[in-house]
PDB file of C-alpha atoms in Angstrom:
ATOM      1  CA  MET A   1     -14.416 -28.691   9.769  1.00  0.00           C
ATOM      2  CA  SER A   2     -14.506 -24.900   9.923  1.00  0.00           C
ATOM      3  CA  ALA A   3     -14.612 -22.469   7.204  1.00  0.00           C
ATOM      4  CA  ALA A   4     -11.190 -21.071   6.230  1.00  0.00           C
ATOM      5  CA  LYS A   5     -10.028 -17.291   7.771  1.00  0.00           C
ATOM      6  CA  PRO A   6     -10.045 -14.975   5.569  1.00  0.00           C
ATOM      7  CA  PRO A   7      -6.562 -13.708   4.199  1.00  0.00           C
ATOM      8  CA  LEU A   8      -4.702 -11.613   6.466  1.00  0.00           C
ATOM      9  CA  LEU A   9      -2.253  -8.420   5.505  1.00  0.00           C
ATOM     10  CA  ARG A  10       0.175  -6.238   7.356  1.00  0.00           C
ATOM     11  CA  LEU A  11       0.709  -2.889   5.484  1.00  0.00           C
ATOM     12  CA  ASP A  12       3.701  -0.498   6.435  1.00  0.00           C
ATOM     13  CA  VAL A  13       2.833   2.539   5.389  1.00  0.00           C
ATOM     14  CA  ALA A  14       3.841   6.207   5.379  1.00  0.00           C
ATOM     15  CA  ALA A  15       1.927   8.346   8.906  1.00  0.00           C
ATOM     16  CA  MET A  16       0.891  10.587   6.668  1.00  0.00           C
ATOM     17  CA  PRO A  17      -2.963  12.194   7.200  1.00  0.00           C
ATOM     18  CA  LEU A  18      -4.658  10.531   4.297  1.00  0.00           C
ATOM     19  CA  THR A  19      -2.504   7.170   4.078  1.00  0.00           C
ATOM     20  CA  VAL A  20      -5.786   5.414   5.209  1.00  0.00           C
ATOM     21  CA  ALA A  21      -8.043   6.873   3.150  1.00  0.00           C
ATOM     22  CA  ARG A  22      -6.008   5.939   0.110  1.00  0.00           C
ATOM     23  CA  VAL A  23      -5.421   2.375   0.941  1.00  0.00           C
ATOM     24  CA  ALA A  24      -9.222   2.370   1.681  1.00  0.00           C
ATOM     25  CA  SER A  25      -9.819   3.649  -1.854  1.00  0.00           C
ATOM     26  CA  ILE A  26      -7.394   1.049  -3.648  1.00  0.00           C
ATOM     27  CA  LEU A  27      -9.444  -1.525  -1.447  1.00  0.00           C
ATOM     28  CA  ALA A  28     -12.858  -0.147  -2.846  1.00  0.00           C
ATOM     29  CA  HIS A  29     -11.268   0.099  -6.169  1.00  0.00           C
ATOM     30  CA  ARG A  30     -10.306  -3.380  -6.617  1.00  0.00           C
ATOM     31  CA  GLN A  31     -13.612  -4.118  -5.205  1.00  0.00           C
ATOM     32  CA  PHE A  32     -12.194  -6.381  -2.016  1.00  0.00           C
ATOM     33  CA  ASP A  33     -15.155  -6.788   0.835  1.00  0.00           C
ATOM     34  CA  VAL A  34     -12.771  -5.868   4.067  1.00  0.00           C
ATOM     35  CA  VAL A  35     -13.923  -8.061   7.006  1.00  0.00           C
ATOM     36  CA  THR A  36     -11.780  -5.877   9.841  1.00  0.00           C
ATOM     37  CA  MET A  37      -9.223  -3.124   8.908  1.00  0.00           C
ATOM     38  CA  ASP A  38      -7.176  -1.885  12.437  1.00  0.00           C
ATOM     39  CA  VAL A  39      -4.807   1.206  12.230  1.00  0.00           C
ATOM     40  CA  ALA A  40      -2.158   1.226  14.605  1.00  0.00           C
ATOM     41  CA  ALA A  41      -1.051   4.602  16.105  1.00  0.00           C
ATOM     42  CA  PRO A  42       2.229   5.985  14.026  1.00  0.00           C
ATOM     43  CA  VAL A  43       5.492   5.265  14.979  1.00  0.00           C
ATOM     44  CA  ASP A  44       8.739   6.708  13.705  1.00  0.00           C
ATOM     45  CA  GLY A  45       6.661   8.111  10.634  1.00  0.00           C
ATOM     46  CA  LEU A  46       5.376   4.764   9.897  1.00  0.00           C
ATOM     47  CA  ARG A  47       1.433   3.331  10.347  1.00  0.00           C
ATOM     48  CA  THR A  48       0.926  -0.531  10.826  1.00  0.00           C
ATOM     49  CA  ILE A  49      -2.816  -1.224   9.334  1.00  0.00           C
ATOM     50  CA  THR A  50      -3.356  -4.802   9.268  1.00  0.00           C
ATOM     51  CA  ILE A  51      -6.657  -6.232   6.794  1.00  0.00           C
ATOM     52  CA  GLU A  52      -8.707  -8.743   7.286  1.00  0.00           C
ATOM     53  CA  VAL A  53     -10.018  -9.382   3.211  1.00  0.00           C
ATOM     54  CA  ASP A  54     -13.010 -11.618   2.651  1.00  0.00           C
ATOM     55  CA  THR A  55     -11.341 -13.641  -0.586  1.00  0.00           C
ATOM     56  CA  ALA A  56     -10.264 -17.186  -1.170  1.00  0.00           C
ATOM     57  CA  ASP A  57      -8.664 -16.272  -4.330  1.00  0.00           C
ATOM     58  CA  ASP A  58      -5.156 -16.501  -4.134  1.00  0.00           C
ATOM     59  CA  ILE A  59      -4.336 -14.991  -7.217  1.00  0.00           C
ATOM     60  CA  ARG A  60      -6.699 -11.985  -6.555  1.00  0.00           C
ATOM     61  CA  LEU A  61      -5.357 -11.766  -3.474  1.00  0.00           C
ATOM     62  CA  GLN A  62      -1.405 -11.852  -4.674  1.00  0.00           C
ATOM     63  CA  GLN A  63      -2.878  -8.975  -7.422  1.00  0.00           C
ATOM     64  CA  LEU A  64      -3.835  -6.373  -4.300  1.00  0.00           C
ATOM     65  CA  VAL A  65      -0.322  -7.413  -2.313  1.00  0.00           C
ATOM     66  CA  GLN A  66       1.093  -5.711  -5.662  1.00  0.00           C
ATOM     67  CA  PHE A  67      -1.290  -2.991  -6.620  1.00  0.00           C
ATOM     68  CA  LEU A  68      -0.476  -1.882  -2.931  1.00  0.00           C
ATOM     69  CA  ASN A  69       3.048  -2.281  -3.104  1.00  0.00           C
ATOM     70  CA  ARG A  70       3.394   0.285  -6.261  1.00  0.00           C
ATOM     71  CA  SER A  71       1.614   3.002  -4.036  1.00  0.00           C
ATOM     72  CA  PRO A  72       3.788   5.741  -3.086  1.00  0.00           C
ATOM     73  CA  ASP A  73       2.465   5.860   0.665  1.00  0.00           C
ATOM     74  CA  VAL A  74       3.012   1.637   0.797  1.00  0.00           C
ATOM     75  CA  VAL A  75       6.462   1.096   2.506  1.00  0.00           C
ATOM     76  CA  ARG A  76       5.979  -2.791   2.958  1.00  0.00           C
ATOM     77  CA  VAL A  77       2.761  -5.452   2.434  1.00  0.00           C
ATOM     78  CA  VAL A  78       3.269  -8.757   4.436  1.00  0.00           C
ATOM     79  CA  ARG A  79       1.142 -11.794   3.776  1.00  0.00           C
ATOM     80  CA  LEU A  80       0.162 -13.109   7.207  1.00  0.00           C
ATOM     81  CA  ALA A  81      -0.294 -16.859   7.639  1.00  0.00           C
ATOM     82  CA  ASP A  82      -2.547 -19.095   9.830  1.00  0.00           C
ATOM     83  CA  ALA A  83      -1.924 -22.204  10.331  1.00  0.00           C
ATOM     84  CA  ALA A  84      -3.965 -24.250   7.467  1.00  0.00           C
ATOM     85  CA  SER A  85      -2.029 -22.132   5.351  1.00  0.00           C
ATOM     86  CA  ILE A  86       1.301 -23.298   6.573  1.00  0.00           C
ATOM     87  CA  ARG A  87       0.443 -26.838   6.775  1.00  0.00           C
ATOM     88  CA  GLN A  88      -0.838 -26.811   3.316  1.00  0.00           C
ATOM     89  CA  GLY A  89       2.689 -25.182   2.109  1.00  0.00           C
ATOM     90  CA  LYS A  90       0.726 -21.953   0.563  1.00  0.00           C
ATOM     91  CA  VAL A  91       2.646 -20.070   2.835  1.00  0.00           C
ATOM     92  CA  ARG A  92       6.335 -19.508   4.025  1.00  0.00           C
ATOM     93  CA  VAL A  93       7.261 -18.150   6.995  1.00  0.00           C
TER      94      VAL A  93
END
């Protein structure tokens, strides 16, 4: 049996100079261990950030999504589902 993959979040954020630093600050303040953070080039005033966080606590992850959604720089947060989560019915796509 393989270990569960860390959850992935995709954030659409404003393409402002300090936005990535603000998102990183939120993650640090909420004490999340970030496995990977991929920052895409800005397109049409938005930048996409994909974050893989090291947590198995679904409630804590939901709280992080809600907290990120409150940030004025964040346009949208989407939790990307892996195949195991879909099979178990944890995430709907």
